[in-house]
Structures are given as C-alpha cells and as structure tokens.
Amino acid sequence: MIAPAPSLTPQSGLLIPGEPMDDRILIIEDEAAIADALLYALHTEGFATHWCALASDGMAWLQGNPVDLVILDVGLPDENGFELCRRIRRFSSVPIIFLTARKEEVDRIVGLELGADDYVVKPFSPREISARVKAILRRTRPAADAIGDDSWFHHEPQQRRIRYHGQWLDLTRYEYLILGALLRHPGHVLSRDQLMDAAWDDPGASLDRAVDTHIKGIRMKLKQILPELDPVVTHRGLGYSLKTR
Ligand code: CA
C-alpha cells in the first residue's frame, strides 16, 4: 500500500532530474499510527518513503524496488520481523533498523546474528529514528569515491557493491563495510577500532566484531579473482591498509 503522505513536499516521492536522488526508506510496520508518525518525520527530513503493513508486502517491495534502508517492526501479523530479516539478508545487505515493543526482544536483536544495523524500542520519538537513519546512511554510503579510475577497485556506494579487476565481489555485509572503509582511504592504515567504527554503529554492542575474520574473508574473495595479488596489507599491531593499484 502507498503511504498517505502527511506533508507531501515535491521531493518526498518524486525524482527531480538533475537533483541528487533521495534516500528511499521502506517502513514495514502494521500499526498505522506508528507508520504515520515515521512517514511524517522522514518526509520532513526529505526522505522518500514506502510503507507496507505486512511482511509479505515488504518482501515483495524489496525484491522489485531500490531501497536504501528498511525500518522493520519485530511484531508483524504475518511473519516475525526476525524471520523476515533473515530472509532479506539472503539477498540484500540493505541497512535494517528494528522497531521493537519489548525490551526482551532487544537481547535477541543484539545476541542473534540477524544482521540488523540498529534497533529502537517503542515508544520512540520519530526524530530519534530520523537521526539514526541519517547516521546509518552516512556510515554505509560514502559521499565520495576516493579511488581513481586506474584503481584495481571500482566502488558503487549507491548499489553497495565493489568490483575488483572487473569482477563484482560477492561480499557479506560486514566485508562490504570494511572493504568500503579501506577504499575510502587508499594506502592509509586503519586500526581495528576505526574499521569497527566504520562497520558497526555501536562498537560496544555484542554484534559480530571480529574484524580479522572479515578481513580473512575479504582476502579469500580477492584471491579467488587474482591469486597472485594480496592488496590487503597487514600492519602488525596497527591495523590494515589497502593497495588499490
Ligand atoms: Ca507490530
């Protein structure tokens, strides 16, 4: 269903040629009052939005439309939000913020390997959500691509994908975020803490923080394309850097 727009501004749903594209937020939430409050807050901030009240509708929308971030209610009538998140993660690394009504659900979000980027406990202020949405988008989408045309790498932040020697890399979400952070600073040593900050919202949270494991995964995938080259450089006791050419 198309969300009723409380304050329909020209940029809230339409794409104006020549203007930067709005970030597209998908809200999957069955309570209309909560969805309305979110839609209003996000429109005010200039986001384009789409609202689905059912998990099945949300999944269908995600599979057919570009979405930059998903706000996902845990308690949906047709499918648990956790389960939907797992299904989304099988094909997409789109950032996901959980809405949860109960504090106990937070433990599951944090403890399980669901691949959520953040969560907000109801009742919440819509402005709080807007702030988190902006923070996550800032983190996951670099403003500028620091690497040059002659680079071994080609980064498309809008599509959240990276090409290496002409081949698209099949990266997990964390691998993508870590490699993206290294690509933004070619040749610079980034510490594990800096890479954690780049890839995780709350480095103190018990979400997967094993930077080394993800680096290993990245190296393996790069070697599959070009076995003789290892562009990821380990700086003992300091961190990692990336050779881009
Ligand atoms: Ca609900």
GROMACS .gro file of C-alpha atoms and ligand atoms in nm:
model
  246
    1MET     CA    1   0.000   0.000   0.000
    2ILE     CA    2   0.117   0.351  -0.070
    3ALA     CA    3   0.160   0.554   0.244
    4PRO     CA    4  -0.058   0.860   0.292
    5ALA     CA    5   0.189   1.144   0.299
    6PRO     CA    6   0.109   1.386   0.580
    7SER     CA    7   0.326   1.659   0.435
    8LEU     CA    8   0.379   1.584   0.071
    9THR     CA    9   0.661   1.803  -0.043
   10PRO     CA   10   0.778   1.794  -0.406
   11GLN     CA   11   1.083   1.587  -0.317
   12SER     CA   12   0.911   1.337  -0.092
   13GLY     CA   13   0.839   1.082  -0.360
   14LEU     CA   14   0.927   1.224  -0.697
   15LEU     CA   15   1.262   1.217  -0.857
   16ILE     CA   16   1.356   1.554  -0.999
   17PRO     CA   17   1.601   1.519  -1.291
   18GLY     CA   18   1.943   1.659  -1.214
   19GLU     CA   19   1.885   1.659  -0.840
   20PRO     CA   20   2.052   1.409  -0.612
   21MET     CA   21   1.835   1.108  -0.550
   22ASP     CA   22   1.651   1.096  -0.219
   23ASP     CA   23   1.730   0.811   0.013
   24ARG     CA   24   1.450   0.560  -0.011
   25ILE     CA   25   1.324   0.424   0.318
   26LEU     CA   26   1.095   0.120   0.338
   27ILE     CA   27   0.882   0.102   0.654
   28ILE     CA   28   0.737  -0.239   0.743
   29GLU     CA   29   0.505  -0.177   1.038
   30ASP     CA   30   0.147  -0.291   1.092
   31GLU     CA   31   0.038  -0.012   1.328
   32ALA     CA   32  -0.085   0.276   1.114
   33ALA     CA   33  -0.034   0.539   1.384
   34ILE     CA   34   0.331   0.447   1.424
   35ALA     CA   35   0.383   0.430   1.049
   36ASP     CA   36   0.220   0.772   1.008
   37ALA     CA   37   0.449   0.928   1.267
   38LEU     CA   38   0.753   0.776   1.095
   39LEU     CA   39   0.640   0.883   0.749
   40TYR     CA   40   0.585   1.237   0.869
   41ALA     CA   41   0.927   1.260   1.036
   42LEU     CA   42   1.109   1.107   0.739
   43HIS     CA   43   0.929   1.323   0.481
   44THR     CA   44   1.019   1.631   0.683
   45GLU     CA   45   1.384   1.527   0.653
   46GLY     CA   46   1.348   1.488   0.277
   47PHE     CA   47   1.346   1.108   0.258
   48ALA     CA   48   1.136   0.920   0.005
   49THR     CA   49   0.933   0.652   0.178
   50HIS     CA   50   0.720   0.348   0.113
   51TRP     CA   51   0.502   0.185   0.376
   52CYS     CA   52   0.399  -0.181   0.397
   53ALA     CA   53   0.189  -0.321   0.682
   54LEU     CA   54   0.270  -0.686   0.610
   55ALA     CA   55   0.599  -0.874   0.595
   56SER     CA   56   0.497  -1.033   0.264
   57ASP     CA   57   0.428  -0.691   0.107
   58GLY     CA   58   0.757  -0.557   0.238
   59MET     CA   59   0.948  -0.851   0.092
   60ALA     CA   60   0.777  -0.809  -0.245
   61TRP     CA   61   0.857  -0.436  -0.249
   62LEU     CA   62   1.222  -0.500  -0.161
   63GLN     CA   63   1.263  -0.752  -0.439
   64GLY     CA   64   1.125  -0.516  -0.700
   65ASN     CA   65   1.237  -0.169  -0.594
   66PRO     CA   66   1.555   0.009  -0.491
   67VAL     CA   67   1.558   0.065  -0.115
   68ASP     CA   68   1.835   0.237   0.083
   69LEU     CA   69   1.722   0.146   0.434
   70VAL     CA   70   1.450  -0.067   0.597
   71ILE     CA   71   1.268   0.014   0.921
   72LEU     CA   72   1.131  -0.320   1.034
   73ASP     CA   73   0.881  -0.391   1.312
   74VAL     CA   74   0.952  -0.712   1.505
   75GLY     CA   75   0.583  -0.789   1.568
   76LEU     CA   76   0.413  -0.821   1.229
   77PRO     CA   77   0.087  -1.008   1.176
   78ASP     CA   78   0.203  -1.247   0.903
   79GLU     CA   79   0.569  -1.308   0.989
   80ASN     CA   80   0.806  -1.236   1.274
   81GLY     CA   81   1.041  -0.945   1.192
   82PHE     CA   82   1.342  -1.157   1.289
   83GLU     CA   83   1.248  -1.418   1.034
   84LEU     CA   84   1.189  -1.156   0.767
   85CYS     CA   85   1.528  -1.001   0.843
   86ARG     CA   86   1.695  -1.338   0.789
   87ARG     CA   87   1.521  -1.378   0.455
   88ILE     CA   88   1.619  -1.026   0.348
   89ARG     CA   89   1.982  -1.096   0.437
   90ARG     CA   90   1.992  -1.388   0.196
   91PHE     CA   91   1.985  -1.147  -0.096
   92SER     CA   92   2.046  -0.796   0.036
   93SER     CA   93   2.280  -0.604   0.264
   94VAL     CA   94   2.039  -0.308   0.286
   95PRO     CA   95   2.066  -0.144   0.632
   96ILE     CA   96   1.788  -0.255   0.869
   97ILE     CA   97   1.662  -0.080   1.184
   98PHE     CA   98   1.437  -0.290   1.405
   99LEU     CA   99   1.138  -0.143   1.587
  100THR     CA  100   1.065  -0.342   1.898
  101ALA     CA  101   0.788  -0.314   2.153
  102ARG     CA  102   0.957  -0.514   2.425
  103LYS     CA  103   1.292  -0.481   2.594
  104GLU     CA  104   1.334  -0.860   2.589
  105GLU     CA  105   1.340  -0.850   2.211
  106VAL     CA  106   1.647  -0.627   2.225
  107ASP     CA  107   1.850  -0.917   2.363
  108ARG     CA  108   1.752  -1.125   2.064
  109ILE     CA  109   1.839  -0.848   1.819
  110VAL     CA  110   2.179  -0.793   1.978
  111GLY     CA  111   2.253  -1.156   2.058
  112LEU     CA  112   2.146  -1.324   1.737
  113GLU     CA  113   2.333  -1.297   1.413
  114LEU     CA  114   2.039  -1.131   1.244
  115GLY     CA  115   2.240  -0.872   1.058
  116ALA     CA  116   2.046  -0.575   1.196
  117ASP     CA  117   2.216  -0.237   1.188
  118ASP     CA  118   2.031  -0.081   1.479
  119TYR     CA  119   1.713  -0.106   1.685
  120VAL     CA  120   1.473   0.134   1.855
  121VAL     CA  121   1.243   0.045   2.144
  122LYS     CA  122   0.881   0.169   2.134
  123PRO     CA  123   0.766   0.423   2.232
  124PHE     CA  124   1.023   0.631   2.047
  125SER     CA  125   1.035   0.980   1.913
  126PRO     CA  126   1.020   0.996   1.531
  127ARG     CA  127   1.307   1.245   1.545
  128GLU     CA  128   1.519   0.984   1.715
  129ILE     CA  129   1.453   0.748   1.425
  130SER     CA  130   1.538   1.017   1.169
  131ALA     CA  131   1.868   1.079   1.346
  132ARG     CA  132   1.953   0.708   1.343
  133VAL     CA  133   1.853   0.670   0.980
  134LYS     CA  134   2.081   0.957   0.886
  135ALA     CA  135   2.370   0.819   1.092
  136ILE     CA  136   2.344   0.476   0.932
  137LEU     CA  137   2.317   0.614   0.579
  138ARG     CA  138   2.617   0.839   0.641
  139ARG     CA  139   2.817   0.542   0.755
  140THR     CA  140   2.712   0.299   0.485
  141ARG     CA  141   2.725   0.538   0.193
  142PRO     CA  142   3.047   0.729   0.142
  143ALA     CA  143   2.992   1.072  -0.008
  144ALA     CA  144   3.278   1.048  -0.250
  145ASP     CA  145   3.475   0.768  -0.401
  146ALA     CA  146   3.837   0.831  -0.308
  147ILE     CA  147   3.979   0.581  -0.553
  148GLY     CA  148   4.084   0.679  -0.903
  149ASP     CA  149   3.990   0.545  -1.247
  150ASP     CA  150   4.304   0.335  -1.273
  151SER     CA  151   4.229   0.157  -0.948
  152TRP     CA  152   4.202  -0.220  -0.924
  153PHE     CA  153   3.877  -0.150  -0.746
  154HIS     CA  154   3.554   0.014  -0.854
  155HIS     CA  155   3.312   0.110  -0.577
  156GLU     CA  156   2.943   0.183  -0.636
  157PRO     CA  157   2.819   0.304  -0.297
  158GLN     CA  158   2.461   0.356  -0.420
  159GLN     CA  159   2.443  -0.012  -0.513
  160ARG     CA  160   2.659  -0.116  -0.218
  161ARG     CA  161   2.889  -0.318  -0.439
  162ILE     CA  162   3.258  -0.330  -0.524
  163ARG     CA  163   3.427  -0.455  -0.839
  164TYR     CA  164   3.783  -0.592  -0.834
  165HIS     CA  165   3.974  -0.637  -1.159
  166GLY     CA  166   3.648  -0.621  -1.349
  167GLN     CA  167   3.458  -0.871  -1.134
  168TRP     CA  168   3.187  -0.790  -0.881
  169LEU     CA  169   3.274  -0.917  -0.536
  170ASP     CA  170   3.021  -1.132  -0.353
  171LEU     CA  171   3.075  -0.978  -0.008
  172THR     CA  172   2.890  -1.020   0.318
  173ARG     CA  173   2.755  -0.702   0.471
  174TYR     CA  174   3.046  -0.658   0.713
  175GLU     CA  175   3.304  -0.746   0.448
  176TYR     CA  176   3.149  -0.479   0.227
  177LEU     CA  177   3.154  -0.216   0.501
  178ILE     CA  178   3.515  -0.292   0.597
  179LEU     CA  179   3.644  -0.301   0.240
  180GLY     CA  180   3.446   0.018   0.168
  181ALA     CA  181   3.616   0.193   0.461
  182LEU     CA  182   3.962   0.084   0.340
  183LEU     CA  183   3.875   0.201  -0.012
  184ARG     CA  184   3.787   0.548   0.112
  185HIS     CA  185   4.141   0.583   0.246
  186PRO     CA  186   4.365   0.409  -0.008
  187GLY     CA  187   4.708   0.333   0.133
  188HIS     CA  188   4.621   0.461   0.481
  189VAL     CA  189   4.649   0.232   0.779
  190LEU     CA  190   4.315   0.192   0.956
  191SER     CA  191   4.315   0.041   1.304
  192ARG     CA  192   4.074  -0.234   1.404
  193ASP     CA  193   3.885   0.027   1.608
  194GLN     CA  194   3.850   0.253   1.306
  195LEU     CA  195   3.727  -0.035   1.094
  196MET     CA  196   3.482  -0.131   1.368
  197ASP     CA  197   3.353   0.226   1.381
  198ALA     CA  198   3.308   0.217   1.006
  199ALA     CA  199   3.116  -0.107   1.008
  200TRP     CA  200   2.928  -0.111   1.338
  201ASP     CA  201   2.700   0.153   1.485
  202ASP     CA  202   2.771   0.070   1.843
  203PRO     CA  203   3.112  -0.094   1.874
  204GLY     CA  204   3.026  -0.180   2.235
  205ALA     CA  205   2.731  -0.392   2.127
  206SER     CA  206   2.785  -0.764   2.111
  207LEU     CA  207   2.719  -0.782   1.740
  208ASP     CA  208   2.992  -0.957   1.545
  209ARG     CA  209   3.309  -0.756   1.596
  210ALA     CA  210   3.566  -0.992   1.457
  211VAL     CA  211   3.741  -0.756   1.214
  212ASP     CA  212   4.019  -1.008   1.148
  213THR     CA  213   3.770  -1.274   1.046
  214HIS     CA  214   3.607  -1.042   0.794
  215ILE     CA  215   3.947  -0.935   0.659
  216LYS     CA  216   4.027  -1.302   0.607
  217GLY     CA  217   3.702  -1.340   0.415
  218ILE     CA  218   3.780  -1.034   0.200
  219ARG     CA  219   4.131  -1.165   0.123
  220MET     CA  220   3.995  -1.502   0.023
  221LYS     CA  221   3.745  -1.348  -0.218
  222LEU     CA  222   4.008  -1.121  -0.373
  223LYS     CA  223   4.245  -1.417  -0.416
  224GLN     CA  224   3.975  -1.613  -0.593
  225ILE     CA  225   3.988  -1.346  -0.863
  226LEU     CA  226   4.366  -1.293  -0.871
  227PRO     CA  227   4.560  -1.550  -0.662
  228GLU     CA  228   4.899  -1.381  -0.701
  229LEU     CA  229   4.787  -1.046  -0.560
  230ASP     CA  230   4.713  -0.953  -0.197
  231PRO     CA  231   4.604  -0.588  -0.189
  232VAL     CA  232   4.511  -0.602   0.182
  233VAL     CA  233   4.823  -0.516   0.382
  234THR     CA  234   4.852  -0.620   0.747
  235HIS     CA  235   5.036  -0.372   0.971
  236ARG     CA  236   5.124  -0.569   1.280
  237GLY     CA  237   4.984  -0.406   1.593
  238LEU     CA  238   4.840  -0.117   1.392
  239GLY     CA  239   4.572  -0.240   1.156
  240TYR     CA  240   4.518  -0.276   0.783
  241SER     CA  241   4.560  -0.078   0.466
  242LEU     CA  242   4.461  -0.137   0.107
  243LYS     CA  243   4.668  -0.112  -0.209
  244THR     CA  244   4.436   0.000  -0.486
  245ARG     CA  245   4.682  -0.010  -0.779
  246CA      CA  246   0.351  -0.452   1.534
   0.00000   0.00000   0.00000
